[in-house]
CSV table of C-alpha atoms in Angstrom, one decimal:
chain,number,residue,atom,x,y,z
G,238,UNK,CA,-1.8,-14.5,-1.1
G,239,UNK,CA,-2.7,-13.1,2.3
G,240,UNK,CA,-2.3,-16.9,3.7
G,241,UNK,CA,1.2,-16.9,2.3
G,242,UNK,CA,2.0,-13.3,4.1
G,243,UNK,CA,0.6,-14.6,7.4
G,244,UNK,CA,2.6,-17.7,7.1
G,245,UNK,CA,5.8,-15.5,6.1
G,246,UNK,CA,5.3,-13.4,9.3
G,247,UNK,CA,4.6,-16.1,11.8
G,248,UNK,CA,7.6,-18.2,10.5
G,249,UNK,CA,9.7,-15.1,10.9
G,250,UNK,CA,8.7,-14.7,14.6
G,251,UNK,CA,8.9,-18.6,15.2
G,252,UNK,CA,12.3,-18.7,13.7
G,253,UNK,CA,11.1,-21.6,11.2
G,254,UNK,CA,11.6,-21.7,7.4
G,255,UNK,CA,9.1,-19.7,5.5
G,256,UNK,CA,6.1,-21.2,3.8
G,257,UNK,CA,6.7,-22.4,0.0
G,258,UNK,CA,4.1,-20.5,-2.4
G,259,UNK,CA,1.2,-22.4,-3.7
G,260,UNK,CA,0.4,-19.8,-6.2
G,261,UNK,CA,1.9,-18.8,-9.7
G,262,UNK,CA,4.8,-16.5,-9.8
G,263,UNK,CA,3.5,-13.8,-11.9
G,264,UNK,CA,5.0,-10.1,-12.2
G,265,UNK,CA,2.8,-7.5,-10.4
G,266,UNK,CA,3.5,-4.2,-8.7
G,267,UNK,CA,2.2,-4.9,-5.4
G,268,UNK,CA,1.7,-3.7,-1.7
G,269,UNK,CA,1.2,-5.8,1.6
G,270,UNK,CA,-0.9,-3.8,4.2
G,271,UNK,CA,-1.3,-4.8,7.8
G,272,UNK,CA,-4.2,-3.5,9.9
G,273,UNK,CA,-4.4,-4.2,13.6
G,274,UNK,CA,-7.8,-4.6,15.5
G,275,UNK,CA,-8.6,-2.5,18.5
G,276,UNK,CA,-11.8,-1.7,20.2
G,277,UNK,CA,-12.5,1.2,17.7
G,278,UNK,CA,-12.0,-1.5,14.8
G,279,UNK,CA,-9.3,-2.0,12.4
G,280,UNK,CA,-6.4,0.7,11.9
G,281,UNK,CA,-3.2,0.7,9.7
G,282,UNK,CA,-0.3,-0.9,11.3
G,283,UNK,CA,2.1,-1.1,8.1
G,284,UNK,CA,1.9,-0.9,4.3
G,285,UNK,CA,5.0,-1.1,2.1
G,286,UNK,CA,5.1,-2.2,-1.5
G,287,UNK,CA,6.5,-1.5,-5.0
G,288,UNK,CA,5.0,0.2,-8.0
G,289,UNK,CA,7.3,-1.6,-10.5
G,290,UNK,CA,6.3,-5.3,-11.4
G,291,UNK,CA,7.9,-8.0,-9.2
G,292,UNK,CA,7.7,-11.7,-9.0
G,293,UNK,CA,4.9,-12.6,-6.4
G,294,UNK,CA,6.9,-15.3,-4.5
G,295,UNK,CA,9.8,-13.2,-3.4
G,296,UNK,CA,7.6,-9.8,-3.6
G,297,UNK,CA,5.1,-11.0,-1.0
G,298,UNK,CA,7.7,-12.7,1.1
G,299,UNK,CA,9.7,-9.4,1.2
G,300,UNK,CA,6.9,-7.0,1.6
G,301,UNK,CA,5.1,-8.9,4.2
G,302,UNK,CA,8.0,-8.6,6.5
G,303,UNK,CA,9.0,-5.1,5.3
G,304,UNK,CA,5.6,-3.6,6.0
G,305,UNK,CA,5.7,-5.5,9.4
G,306,UNK,CA,9.0,-4.1,10.6
G,307,UNK,CA,10.1,-1.4,8.6
G,308,UNK,CA,7.3,1.1,7.9
G,309,UNK,CA,8.8,4.2,9.5
G,310,UNK,CA,5.4,5.4,10.6
G,311,UNK,CA,5.3,2.5,13.2
G,312,UNK,CA,7.5,0.5,15.4
G,313,UNK,CA,8.5,-2.9,14.4
G,314,UNK,CA,5.5,-5.4,14.8
G,315,UNK,CA,5.5,-7.6,18.0
G,316,UNK,CA,4.7,-11.3,18.1
G,317,UNK,CA,1.7,-10.6,20.4
G,318,UNK,CA,0.1,-8.5,17.8
G,319,UNK,CA,-0.4,-11.2,15.3
G,320,UNK,CA,-3.8,-12.5,16.6
G,321,UNK,CA,-5.2,-9.0,16.1
G,322,UNK,CA,-4.1,-8.6,12.3
G,323,UNK,CA,-5.7,-8.4,9.0
G,324,UNK,CA,-3.5,-8.7,6.0
G,325,UNK,CA,-4.3,-7.0,2.9
G,326,UNK,CA,-2.4,-7.7,-0.5
G,327,UNK,CA,-3.1,-5.2,-3.4
G,328,UNK,CA,-2.0,-6.3,-6.8
G,329,UNK,CA,-1.7,-3.4,-9.2
G,330,UNK,CA,-2.7,-3.0,-12.9
G,331,UNK,CA,-3.5,-0.6,-15.7
G,332,UNK,CA,-1.2,2.2,-15.0
G,333,UNK,CA,-1.9,5.4,-17.0
G,334,UNK,CA,-0.4,8.7,-17.1
G,335,UNK,CA,-3.0,11.4,-16.5
G,336,UNK,CA,-2.7,15.3,-17.2
G,337,UNK,CA,-5.4,16.4,-14.9
G,338,UNK,CA,-5.1,15.6,-11.0
G,339,UNK,CA,-8.8,15.1,-10.9
G,340,UNK,CA,-8.8,12.5,-13.9
G,341,UNK,CA,-9.6,9.4,-11.7
G,342,UNK,CA,-12.6,7.9,-9.7
G,343,UNK,CA,-12.6,7.4,-5.8
G,344,UNK,CA,-12.7,3.6,-5.1
G,345,UNK,CA,-11.5,2.7,-8.6
G,346,UNK,CA,-8.0,4.3,-9.1
G,347,UNK,CA,-4.9,4.7,-7.0
G,348,UNK,CA,-2.8,7.8,-7.6
G,349,UNK,CA,0.9,8.4,-7.8
G,350,UNK,CA,2.4,11.9,-8.1
G,351,UNK,CA,6.0,12.8,-8.8
G,352,UNK,CA,7.4,16.5,-9.1
G,353,UNK,CA,10.4,18.6,-8.5
G,354,UNK,CA,10.5,21.8,-6.5
G,355,UNK,CA,13.8,23.6,-6.8
G,356,UNK,CA,16.2,20.5,-6.1
G,357,UNK,CA,13.9,18.5,-4.1
G,358,UNK,CA,12.0,15.6,-5.6
G,359,UNK,CA,8.7,14.8,-4.0
G,360,UNK,CA,6.6,11.4,-4.7
G,361,UNK,CA,3.7,9.6,-3.0
G,362,UNK,CA,1.0,7.3,-4.0
G,363,UNK,CA,-2.3,6.3,-2.4
G,364,UNK,CA,-3.7,2.7,-3.4
G,365,UNK,CA,-7.3,2.6,-5.0
G,366,UNK,CA,-9.0,1.9,-1.7
G,367,UNK,CA,-7.5,4.6,0.4
G,368,UNK,CA,-9.5,7.8,-0.3
G,369,UNK,CA,-12.7,5.9,-0.2
G,370,UNK,CA,-11.8,4.4,3.1
G,371,UNK,CA,-11.1,7.7,4.5
G,372,UNK,CA,-14.2,9.3,3.3
G,373,UNK,CA,-12.4,11.9,1.1
G,374,UNK,CA,-13.6,13.8,-1.9
G,375,UNK,CA,-11.2,13.9,-4.9
G,376,UNK,CA,-9.7,17.4,-3.8
G,377,UNK,CA,-9.1,16.1,0.1
G,378,UNK,CA,-7.5,13.1,-1.4
G,379,UNK,CA,-5.1,14.9,-3.9
G,380,UNK,CA,-4.2,17.6,-1.2
G,381,UNK,CA,-3.3,14.8,1.5
G,382,UNK,CA,-1.4,13.0,-1.3
G,383,UNK,CA,0.8,16.1,-2.0
G,384,UNK,CA,1.2,16.5,1.8
G,385,UNK,CA,2.1,13.0,2.2
G,386,UNK,CA,4.9,13.5,-0.3
G,387,UNK,CA,6.6,15.8,2.3
G,388,UNK,CA,5.9,18.8,0.3
G,389,UNK,CA,4.7,21.9,2.5
G,390,UNK,CA,4.3,24.6,-0.2
G,391,UNK,CA,1.5,26.1,-1.9
G,392,UNK,CA,-0.7,23.6,-3.8
G,393,UNK,CA,-2.0,25.1,-6.9
G,394,UNK,CA,-2.4,25.0,-10.8
G,395,UNK,CA,1.1,25.6,-11.2
G,396,UNK,CA,2.3,22.7,-9.1
G,397,UNK,CA,0.0,20.2,-10.7
G,398,UNK,CA,1.1,21.5,-14.3
G,399,UNK,CA,4.8,20.4,-13.0
G,400,UNK,CA,3.7,16.9,-11.9
G,401,UNK,CA,4.2,13.5,-13.5
G,402,UNK,CA,0.8,11.9,-12.4
G,403,UNK,CA,-0.4,8.3,-12.9
G,404,UNK,CA,-3.5,6.6,-12.0
G,405,UNK,CA,-3.9,2.9,-11.7
G,406,UNK,CA,-6.1,0.1,-10.6
G,407,UNK,CA,-5.8,-3.0,-8.6
G,408,UNK,CA,-7.3,-5.8,-6.8
G,409,UNK,CA,-7.0,-6.1,-3.0
G,410,UNK,CA,-7.2,-9.3,-1.0
G,411,UNK,CA,-7.9,-9.3,2.8
G,412,UNK,CA,-7.6,-12.0,5.5
G,413,UNK,CA,-8.1,-11.7,9.1
G,414,UNK,CA,-5.9,-13.9,11.5
G,415,UNK,CA,-9.0,-15.6,12.8
G,416,UNK,CA,-9.7,-16.6,9.1
G,417,UNK,CA,-6.0,-17.6,8.6
G,418,UNK,CA,-6.3,-19.7,11.6
G,419,UNK,CA,-9.7,-21.3,10.4
G,420,UNK,CA,-8.1,-22.4,7.2
């Protein structure tokens, strides 16, 4: 899947037709993550996906480009960045509603919160590997996820009782540009 994402990104920059997928076209919620290497290691460069099941062929093609060019946290990717990239593809499964904001395991579950405060709707998600990579406790991860939604009010039991919460699992595949070129 990561090979297909790299091929899609490179063909976009070269103005050539995108590669044809060589894998089955199953339905999955998915995210494509681009990390970029610097002297300090890898850091996030773009990550966009969909929590609803979509076909892998079109989903990976679309999100490989959307995460490279339309993640609002970053400027659009440039061709000279490609040799420093690492691609991650997360295929998500086992979505479950939870009633307790701490009913999940770090490194196993991703989280999705959705809630209303007044007329404002807030929602956000963290993929299963995010909290572990950040070295956060459950409480730190939950607080960060609530803030990621754009909510700046008090985080308390009343807020959690008004939330729709889900945990989910997933598989993450990663490939660096050097590995891609070596294939």
